Coordinates of C-alpha atoms in Angstrom, one line a residue:
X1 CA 83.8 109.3 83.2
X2 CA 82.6 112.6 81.4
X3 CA 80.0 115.0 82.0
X4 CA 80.3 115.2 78.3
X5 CA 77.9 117.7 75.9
X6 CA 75.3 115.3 73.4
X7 CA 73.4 115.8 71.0
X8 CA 71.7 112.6 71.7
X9 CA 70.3 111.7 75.5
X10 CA 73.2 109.8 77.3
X11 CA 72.3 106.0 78.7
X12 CA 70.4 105.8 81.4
X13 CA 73.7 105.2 84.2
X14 CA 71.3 103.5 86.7
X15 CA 71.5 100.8 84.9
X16 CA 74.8 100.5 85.0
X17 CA 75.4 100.9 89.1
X18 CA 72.9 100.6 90.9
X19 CA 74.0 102.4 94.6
X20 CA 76.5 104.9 93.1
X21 CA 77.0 108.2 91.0
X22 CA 77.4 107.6 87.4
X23 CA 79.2 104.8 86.5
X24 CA 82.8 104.4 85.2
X25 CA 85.5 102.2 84.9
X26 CA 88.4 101.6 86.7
X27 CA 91.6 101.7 85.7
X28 CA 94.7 99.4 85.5
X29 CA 97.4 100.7 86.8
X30 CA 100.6 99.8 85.3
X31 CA 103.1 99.8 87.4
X32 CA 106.5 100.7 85.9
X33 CA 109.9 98.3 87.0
X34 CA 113.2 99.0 84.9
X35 CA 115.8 95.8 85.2
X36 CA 119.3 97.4 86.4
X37 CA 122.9 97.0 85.5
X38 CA 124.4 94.5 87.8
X39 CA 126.8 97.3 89.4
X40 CA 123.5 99.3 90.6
X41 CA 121.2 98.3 93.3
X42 CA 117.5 96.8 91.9
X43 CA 114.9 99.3 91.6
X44 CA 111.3 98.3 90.7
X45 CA 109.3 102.1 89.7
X46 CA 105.9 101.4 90.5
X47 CA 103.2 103.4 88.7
X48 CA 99.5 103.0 89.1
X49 CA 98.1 103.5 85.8
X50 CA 95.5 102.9 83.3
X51 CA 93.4 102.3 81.9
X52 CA 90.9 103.8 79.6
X53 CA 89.4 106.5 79.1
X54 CA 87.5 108.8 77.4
X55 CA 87.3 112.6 76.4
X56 CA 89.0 115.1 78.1
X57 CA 88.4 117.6 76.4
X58 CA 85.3 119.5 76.9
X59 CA 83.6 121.0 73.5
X60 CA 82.4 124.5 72.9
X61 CA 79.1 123.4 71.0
X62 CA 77.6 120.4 71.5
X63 CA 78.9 117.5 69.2
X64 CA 78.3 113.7 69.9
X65 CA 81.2 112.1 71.9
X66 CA 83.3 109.1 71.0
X67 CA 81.6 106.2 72.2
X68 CA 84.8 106.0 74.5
X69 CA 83.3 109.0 76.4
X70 CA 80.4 107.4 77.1
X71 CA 79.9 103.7 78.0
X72 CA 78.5 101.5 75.1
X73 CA 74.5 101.4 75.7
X74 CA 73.0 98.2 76.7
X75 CA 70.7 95.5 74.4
X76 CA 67.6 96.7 75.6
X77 CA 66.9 93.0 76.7
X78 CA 69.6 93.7 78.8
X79 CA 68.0 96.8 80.4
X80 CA 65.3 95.0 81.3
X81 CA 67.5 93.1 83.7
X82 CA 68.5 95.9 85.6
X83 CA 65.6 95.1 88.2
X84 CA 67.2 91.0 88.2
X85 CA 68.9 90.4 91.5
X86 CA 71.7 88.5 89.6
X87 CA 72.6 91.9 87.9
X88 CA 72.4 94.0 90.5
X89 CA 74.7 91.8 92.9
X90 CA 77.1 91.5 89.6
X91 CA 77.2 95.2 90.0
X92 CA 77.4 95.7 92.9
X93 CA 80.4 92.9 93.0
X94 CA 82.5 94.7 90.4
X95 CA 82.3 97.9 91.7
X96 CA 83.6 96.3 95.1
X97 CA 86.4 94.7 93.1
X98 CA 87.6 97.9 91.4
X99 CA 87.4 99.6 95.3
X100 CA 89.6 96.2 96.2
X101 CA 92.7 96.9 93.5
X102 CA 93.4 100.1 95.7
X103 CA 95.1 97.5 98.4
X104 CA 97.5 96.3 95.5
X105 CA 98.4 99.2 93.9
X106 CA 99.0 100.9 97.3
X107 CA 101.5 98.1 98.6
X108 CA 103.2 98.3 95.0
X109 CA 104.4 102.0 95.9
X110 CA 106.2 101.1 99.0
X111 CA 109.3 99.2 97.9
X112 CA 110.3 101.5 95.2
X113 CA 110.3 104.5 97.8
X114 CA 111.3 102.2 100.6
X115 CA 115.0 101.3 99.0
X116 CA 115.2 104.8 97.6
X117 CA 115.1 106.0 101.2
X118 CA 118.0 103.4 102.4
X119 CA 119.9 104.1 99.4
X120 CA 119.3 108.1 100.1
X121 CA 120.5 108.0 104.1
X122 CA 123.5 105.4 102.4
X123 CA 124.6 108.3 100.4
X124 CA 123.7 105.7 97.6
X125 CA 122.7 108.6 95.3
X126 CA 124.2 106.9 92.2
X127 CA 121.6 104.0 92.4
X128 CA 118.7 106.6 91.8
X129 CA 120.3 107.1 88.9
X130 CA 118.4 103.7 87.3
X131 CA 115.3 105.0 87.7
X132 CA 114.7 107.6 84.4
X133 CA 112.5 110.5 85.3
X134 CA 111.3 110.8 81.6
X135 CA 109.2 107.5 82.0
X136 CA 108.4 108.4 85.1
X137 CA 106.5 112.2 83.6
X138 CA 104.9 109.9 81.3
X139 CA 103.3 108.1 83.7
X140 CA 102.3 111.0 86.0
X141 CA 100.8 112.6 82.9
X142 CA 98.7 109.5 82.4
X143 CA 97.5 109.6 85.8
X144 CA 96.7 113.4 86.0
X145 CA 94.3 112.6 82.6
X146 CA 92.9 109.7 84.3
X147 CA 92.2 111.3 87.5
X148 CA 90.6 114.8 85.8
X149 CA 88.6 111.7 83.7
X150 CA 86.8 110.0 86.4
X151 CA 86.7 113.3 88.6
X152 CA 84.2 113.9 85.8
X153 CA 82.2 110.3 86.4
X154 CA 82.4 111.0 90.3
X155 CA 83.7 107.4 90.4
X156 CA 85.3 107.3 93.7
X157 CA 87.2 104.1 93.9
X158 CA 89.8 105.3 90.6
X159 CA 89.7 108.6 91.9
X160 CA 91.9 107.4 95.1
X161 CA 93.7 105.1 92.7
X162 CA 94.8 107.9 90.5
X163 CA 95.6 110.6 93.4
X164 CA 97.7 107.8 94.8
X165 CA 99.2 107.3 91.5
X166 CA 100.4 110.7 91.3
X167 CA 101.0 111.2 94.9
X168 CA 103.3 108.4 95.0
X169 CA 105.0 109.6 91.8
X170 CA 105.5 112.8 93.2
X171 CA 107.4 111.2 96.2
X172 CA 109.9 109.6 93.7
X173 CA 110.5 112.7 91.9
X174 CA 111.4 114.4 95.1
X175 CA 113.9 111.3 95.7
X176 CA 115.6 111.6 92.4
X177 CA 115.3 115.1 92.5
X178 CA 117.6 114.9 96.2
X179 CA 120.0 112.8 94.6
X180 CA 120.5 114.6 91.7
X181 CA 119.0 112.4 89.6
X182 CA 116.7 114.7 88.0
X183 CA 117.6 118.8 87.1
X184 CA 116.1 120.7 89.6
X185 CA 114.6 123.0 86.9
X186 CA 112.7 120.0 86.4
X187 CA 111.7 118.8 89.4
X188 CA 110.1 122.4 90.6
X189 CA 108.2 122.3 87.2
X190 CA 106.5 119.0 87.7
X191 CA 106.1 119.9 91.2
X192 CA 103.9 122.8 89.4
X193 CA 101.9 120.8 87.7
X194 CA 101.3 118.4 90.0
X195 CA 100.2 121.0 92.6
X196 CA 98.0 122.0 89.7
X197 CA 96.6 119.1 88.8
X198 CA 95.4 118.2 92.6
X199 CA 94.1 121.4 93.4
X200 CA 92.2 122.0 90.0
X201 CA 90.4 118.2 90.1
X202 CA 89.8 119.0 93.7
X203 CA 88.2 122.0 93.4
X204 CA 85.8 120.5 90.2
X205 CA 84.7 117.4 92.0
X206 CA 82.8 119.8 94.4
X207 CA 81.3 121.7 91.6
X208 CA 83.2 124.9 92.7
X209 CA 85.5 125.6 89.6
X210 CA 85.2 127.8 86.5
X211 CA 84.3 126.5 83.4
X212 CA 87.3 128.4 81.3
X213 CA 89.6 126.8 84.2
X214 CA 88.8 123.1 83.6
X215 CA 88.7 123.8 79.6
X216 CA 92.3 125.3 80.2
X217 CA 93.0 122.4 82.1
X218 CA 91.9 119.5 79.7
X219 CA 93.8 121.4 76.9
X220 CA 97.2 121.2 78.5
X221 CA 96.3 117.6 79.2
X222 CA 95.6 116.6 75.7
X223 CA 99.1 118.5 74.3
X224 CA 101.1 117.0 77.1
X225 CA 100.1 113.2 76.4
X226 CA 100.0 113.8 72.9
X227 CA 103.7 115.4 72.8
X228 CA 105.2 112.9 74.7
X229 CA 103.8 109.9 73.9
X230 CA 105.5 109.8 70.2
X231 CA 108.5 110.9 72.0
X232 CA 108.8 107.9 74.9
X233 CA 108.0 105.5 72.0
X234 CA 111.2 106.7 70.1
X235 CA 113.6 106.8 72.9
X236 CA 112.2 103.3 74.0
X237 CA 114.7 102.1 71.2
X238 CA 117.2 104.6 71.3
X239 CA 120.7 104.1 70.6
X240 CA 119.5 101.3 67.9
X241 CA 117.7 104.7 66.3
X242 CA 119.3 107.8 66.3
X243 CA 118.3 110.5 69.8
X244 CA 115.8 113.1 68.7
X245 CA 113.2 115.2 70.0
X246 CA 111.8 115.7 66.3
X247 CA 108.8 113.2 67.1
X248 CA 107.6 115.1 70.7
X249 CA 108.3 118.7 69.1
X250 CA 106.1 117.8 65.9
X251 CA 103.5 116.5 68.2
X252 CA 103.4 119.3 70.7
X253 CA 103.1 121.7 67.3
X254 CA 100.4 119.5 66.2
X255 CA 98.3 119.2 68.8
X256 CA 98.3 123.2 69.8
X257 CA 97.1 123.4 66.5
X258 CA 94.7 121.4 67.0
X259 CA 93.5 122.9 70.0
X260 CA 93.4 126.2 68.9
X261 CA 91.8 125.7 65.4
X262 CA 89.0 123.7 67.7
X263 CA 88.6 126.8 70.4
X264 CA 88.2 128.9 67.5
X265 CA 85.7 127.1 65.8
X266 CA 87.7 126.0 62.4
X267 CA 88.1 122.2 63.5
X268 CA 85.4 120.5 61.3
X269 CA 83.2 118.5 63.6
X270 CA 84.7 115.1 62.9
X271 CA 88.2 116.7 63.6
X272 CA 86.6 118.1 66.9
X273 CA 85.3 114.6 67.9
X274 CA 88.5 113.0 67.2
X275 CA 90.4 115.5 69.8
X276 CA 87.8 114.9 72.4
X277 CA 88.7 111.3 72.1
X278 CA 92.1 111.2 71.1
X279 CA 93.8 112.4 74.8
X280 CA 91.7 109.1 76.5
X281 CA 93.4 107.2 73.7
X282 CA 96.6 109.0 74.4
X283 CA 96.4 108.6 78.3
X284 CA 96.0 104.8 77.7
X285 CA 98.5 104.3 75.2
X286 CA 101.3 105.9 77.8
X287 CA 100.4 103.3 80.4
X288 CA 100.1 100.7 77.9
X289 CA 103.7 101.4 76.1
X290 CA 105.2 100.9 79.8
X291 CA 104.8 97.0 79.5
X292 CA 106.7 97.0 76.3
X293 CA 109.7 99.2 77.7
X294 CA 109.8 97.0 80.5
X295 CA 109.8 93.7 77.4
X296 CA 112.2 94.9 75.3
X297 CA 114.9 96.0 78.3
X298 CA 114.4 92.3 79.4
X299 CA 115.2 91.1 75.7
X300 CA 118.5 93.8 75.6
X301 CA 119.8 93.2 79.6
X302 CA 118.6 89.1 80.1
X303 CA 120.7 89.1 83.4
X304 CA 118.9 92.1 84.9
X305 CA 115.9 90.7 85.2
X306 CA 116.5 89.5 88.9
X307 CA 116.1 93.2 89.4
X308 CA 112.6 92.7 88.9
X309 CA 110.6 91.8 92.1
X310 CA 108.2 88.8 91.6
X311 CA 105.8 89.7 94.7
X312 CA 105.5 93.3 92.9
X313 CA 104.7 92.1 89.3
X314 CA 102.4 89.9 91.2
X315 CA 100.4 92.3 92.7
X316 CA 100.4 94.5 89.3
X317 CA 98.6 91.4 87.7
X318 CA 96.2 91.1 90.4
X319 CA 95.4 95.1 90.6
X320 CA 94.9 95.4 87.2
X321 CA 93.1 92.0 86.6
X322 CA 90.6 93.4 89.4
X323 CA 89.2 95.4 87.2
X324 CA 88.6 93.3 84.3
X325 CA 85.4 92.5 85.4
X326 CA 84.0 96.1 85.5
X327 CA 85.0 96.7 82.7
X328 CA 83.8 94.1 80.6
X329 CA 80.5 94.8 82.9
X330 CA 80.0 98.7 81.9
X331 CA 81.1 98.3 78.1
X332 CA 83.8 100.4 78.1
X333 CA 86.5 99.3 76.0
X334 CA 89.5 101.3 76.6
X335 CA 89.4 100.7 79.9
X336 CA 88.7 96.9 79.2
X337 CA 92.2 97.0 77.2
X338 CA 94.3 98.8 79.1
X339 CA 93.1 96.7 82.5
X340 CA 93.9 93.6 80.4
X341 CA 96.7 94.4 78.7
X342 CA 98.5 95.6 82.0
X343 CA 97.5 92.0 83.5
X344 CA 98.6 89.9 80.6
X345 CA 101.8 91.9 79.7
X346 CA 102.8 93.4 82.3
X347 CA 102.2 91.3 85.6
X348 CA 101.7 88.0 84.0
X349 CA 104.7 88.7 81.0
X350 CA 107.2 89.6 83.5
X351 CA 106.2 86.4 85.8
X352 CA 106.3 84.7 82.6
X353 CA 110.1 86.1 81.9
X354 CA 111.1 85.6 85.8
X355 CA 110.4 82.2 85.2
X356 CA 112.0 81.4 82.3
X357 CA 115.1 82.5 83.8
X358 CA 115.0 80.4 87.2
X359 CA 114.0 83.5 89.1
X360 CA 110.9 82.2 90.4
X361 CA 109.8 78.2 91.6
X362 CA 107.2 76.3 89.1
X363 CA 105.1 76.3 92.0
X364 CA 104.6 80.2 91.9
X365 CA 104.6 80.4 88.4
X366 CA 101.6 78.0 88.0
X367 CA 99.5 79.4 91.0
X368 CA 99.7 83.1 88.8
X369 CA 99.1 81.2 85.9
X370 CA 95.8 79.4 86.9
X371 CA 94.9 82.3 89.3
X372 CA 95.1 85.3 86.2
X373 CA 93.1 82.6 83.3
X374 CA 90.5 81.3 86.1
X375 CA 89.8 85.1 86.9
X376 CA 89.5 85.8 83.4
X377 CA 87.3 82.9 82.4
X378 CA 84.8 83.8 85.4
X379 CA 84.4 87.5 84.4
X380 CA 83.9 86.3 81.1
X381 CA 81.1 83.5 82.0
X382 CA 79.3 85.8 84.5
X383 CA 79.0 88.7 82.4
X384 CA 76.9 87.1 79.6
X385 CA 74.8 85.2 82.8
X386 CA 73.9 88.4 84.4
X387 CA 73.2 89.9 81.3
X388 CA 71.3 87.0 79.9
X389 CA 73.5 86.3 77.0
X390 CA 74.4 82.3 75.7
X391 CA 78.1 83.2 74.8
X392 CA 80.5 85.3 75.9
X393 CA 80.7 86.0 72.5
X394 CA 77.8 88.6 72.7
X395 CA 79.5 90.6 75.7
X396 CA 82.9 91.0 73.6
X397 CA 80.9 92.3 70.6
X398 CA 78.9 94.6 72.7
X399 CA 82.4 95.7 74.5
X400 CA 83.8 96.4 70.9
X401 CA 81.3 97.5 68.9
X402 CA 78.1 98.7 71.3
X403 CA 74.6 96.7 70.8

């Protein structure tokens, strides 16, 4: 996803798509869905998140970057299959999947702003108040990292999937922000950052913005997912442990400390390495925390979960599980995770959990069931095929641990 500085000559990306700018992947995106009380209308939040990343942070001197950053180089007997026909339709094929989870992640928006229209023209404003704006930052911050991340790779499919991520977002904000839901202080500060964000990817995917800019840019990035992602974690659990900002204000002083000591040239290199790494980490660690917000509500609130919407969590499965395939095809192992982890935990677990309860027929649960392992077992067959590998075994270590 990066244009990132080396010491060492990056991988040749031809080899990793062959009718496209540099190669990256896709990412999951997690939509978000938050089970109700029974005396509030359901609301399923719908976030297109993600998936993995690399750094976004740009260096002042040239240091190698994480293998995150760049995707994990191919065996060379793997190279030399770049010309095979098999390999280039395989690329060709995953790319066109990770273009293809735009149409479930688009229709996954519409419901949640949908019913918060009705319930805003009912004068419904109290329902709104079920959907928390907090988690809702969290995930817009994820998406602004992601987008700024593959604006770097010039990989157009998850550049529409994150701009509709926080575009969407944005449109719930101003709901909750109408009905009161959200401060207005608030709401004209995300709408700042937001307008931001757009404008400033924008401007660098066409090669027209200053370098201090984008640095400026990647910085508040890193503090803002690295403040708040201690912070959601702790109010996940919240009132079982007491309410305290102490674990987002630590992090925010932290990581400006960070930032500084590594503008300034008194990070040691490793320390430099690790913050060019560590907001990808952090960007896929907010999407990925979703799933297990959305878990543990349905183990507090069991009888909410008819709030949840089975077509909805369907189509999260299927988005994210589109990209599985690239993923595993371009060695990059972040994005491999969060992809899978928002298929497996988050579509599939909540199908799994609307089942349990009687929510949905046997019939729907098994067709998700074979449909998400089937999917899985083909990516994982074809990728050591194209690649000319006896086990599947070989592409997981490669995904993991490079060649």
């Amino acid at each position: 996803m990066a244009k990132s500085l080396l010491t060492t000559p990056p991988p040749n990306r031809s080899v990793l798509r062959s009718n496209s700018s540099p190669a990256s992947p896709p990412i999951p995106c997690n939509p978000v869905c938050f089970p109700l009380t029974d005396k509030i209308p359901p609301l399923t939040l719908l976030l297109p998140t993600r998936c993995s990343i690399g750094s976004l942070h740009r260096r002042l001197t040239p240091i190698p970057s994480l293998d995150s950053d760049v995707p994990h180089p191919l065996h060379q007997e793997s190279v030399n299959l770049k010309s095979s026909k098999s390999y280039e339709q395989w690329d060709s094929w995953t790319a066109k999947f990770s273009g293809a989870s735009n149409i479930p992640f688009l229709l996954l928006q519409l419901p949640q702003i949908i019913l918060n229209a009705r319930n805003l023209l009912a004068g419904n404003k109290t329902a709104l108040l079920a959907v928390p704006w907090l988690g809702l930052f969290a995930g817009l911050l994820g998406n602004l990292s992601l987008l700024s991340y593959f604006v770097k790779k010039k990989e157009n499919e998850v550049i529409v999937v994150q701009t509709l991520g926080v575009i969407s977002a944005y449109v719930v904000f101003a709901q909750l922000a109408m009905a009161e839901a959200m401060p207005l202080t608030h709401f004209v500060m995300t709408s700042i950052v937001v307008a931001m964000g757009l404008i400033v990817n924008f401007i660098y995917y066409f090669g027209k913005l200053n370098a201090a800019i984008w640095q400026f840019w990647e910085d508040f990035i890193t503090v803002g997912g690295l403040s708040f992602l201690p912070q959601i974690m702790w109010s996940t659990f919240v009132p079982y442990i007491p309410n305290s900002i102490l674990p987002g204000a630590i992090a925010f002083v932290v990581s400006v400390a960070a930032v500084i000591l590594a503008r300034i040239g008194k990070l040691p290199e490793k320390g430099v390495k690790f913050l060019g790494g560590i907001s990808g980490w952090t960007a896929t660690l907010l999407f990925m925390w979703m799933p297990v917000t959305q878990m543990w509500t349905n183990f507090l609130y069991p009888h909410n979960i008819k709030g949840l919407s089975a077509t909805s969590m369907l189509l999260a499965m299927i988005g994210n599980g589109l990209m599985i395939p690239r993923a595993l095809f371009i060695r990059d192992f972040m994005w491999f995770l969060g992809s899978t982890w928002a298929s497996l935990f988050f579509g599939y677990g909540n199908i799994l959990w609307l089942y349990w309860f009687n929510c949905i027929s046997r019939e729907f649960f098994l067709a998700a069931t074979v449909g998400l392992f089937s999917w899985i077992g083909m990516a994982l067959w074809r990728d050591p095929v194209v690649h000319g590998y006896n086990s599947p075994l070989r592409s997981l270590k490669e995904l993991v641990f490079g060649s």
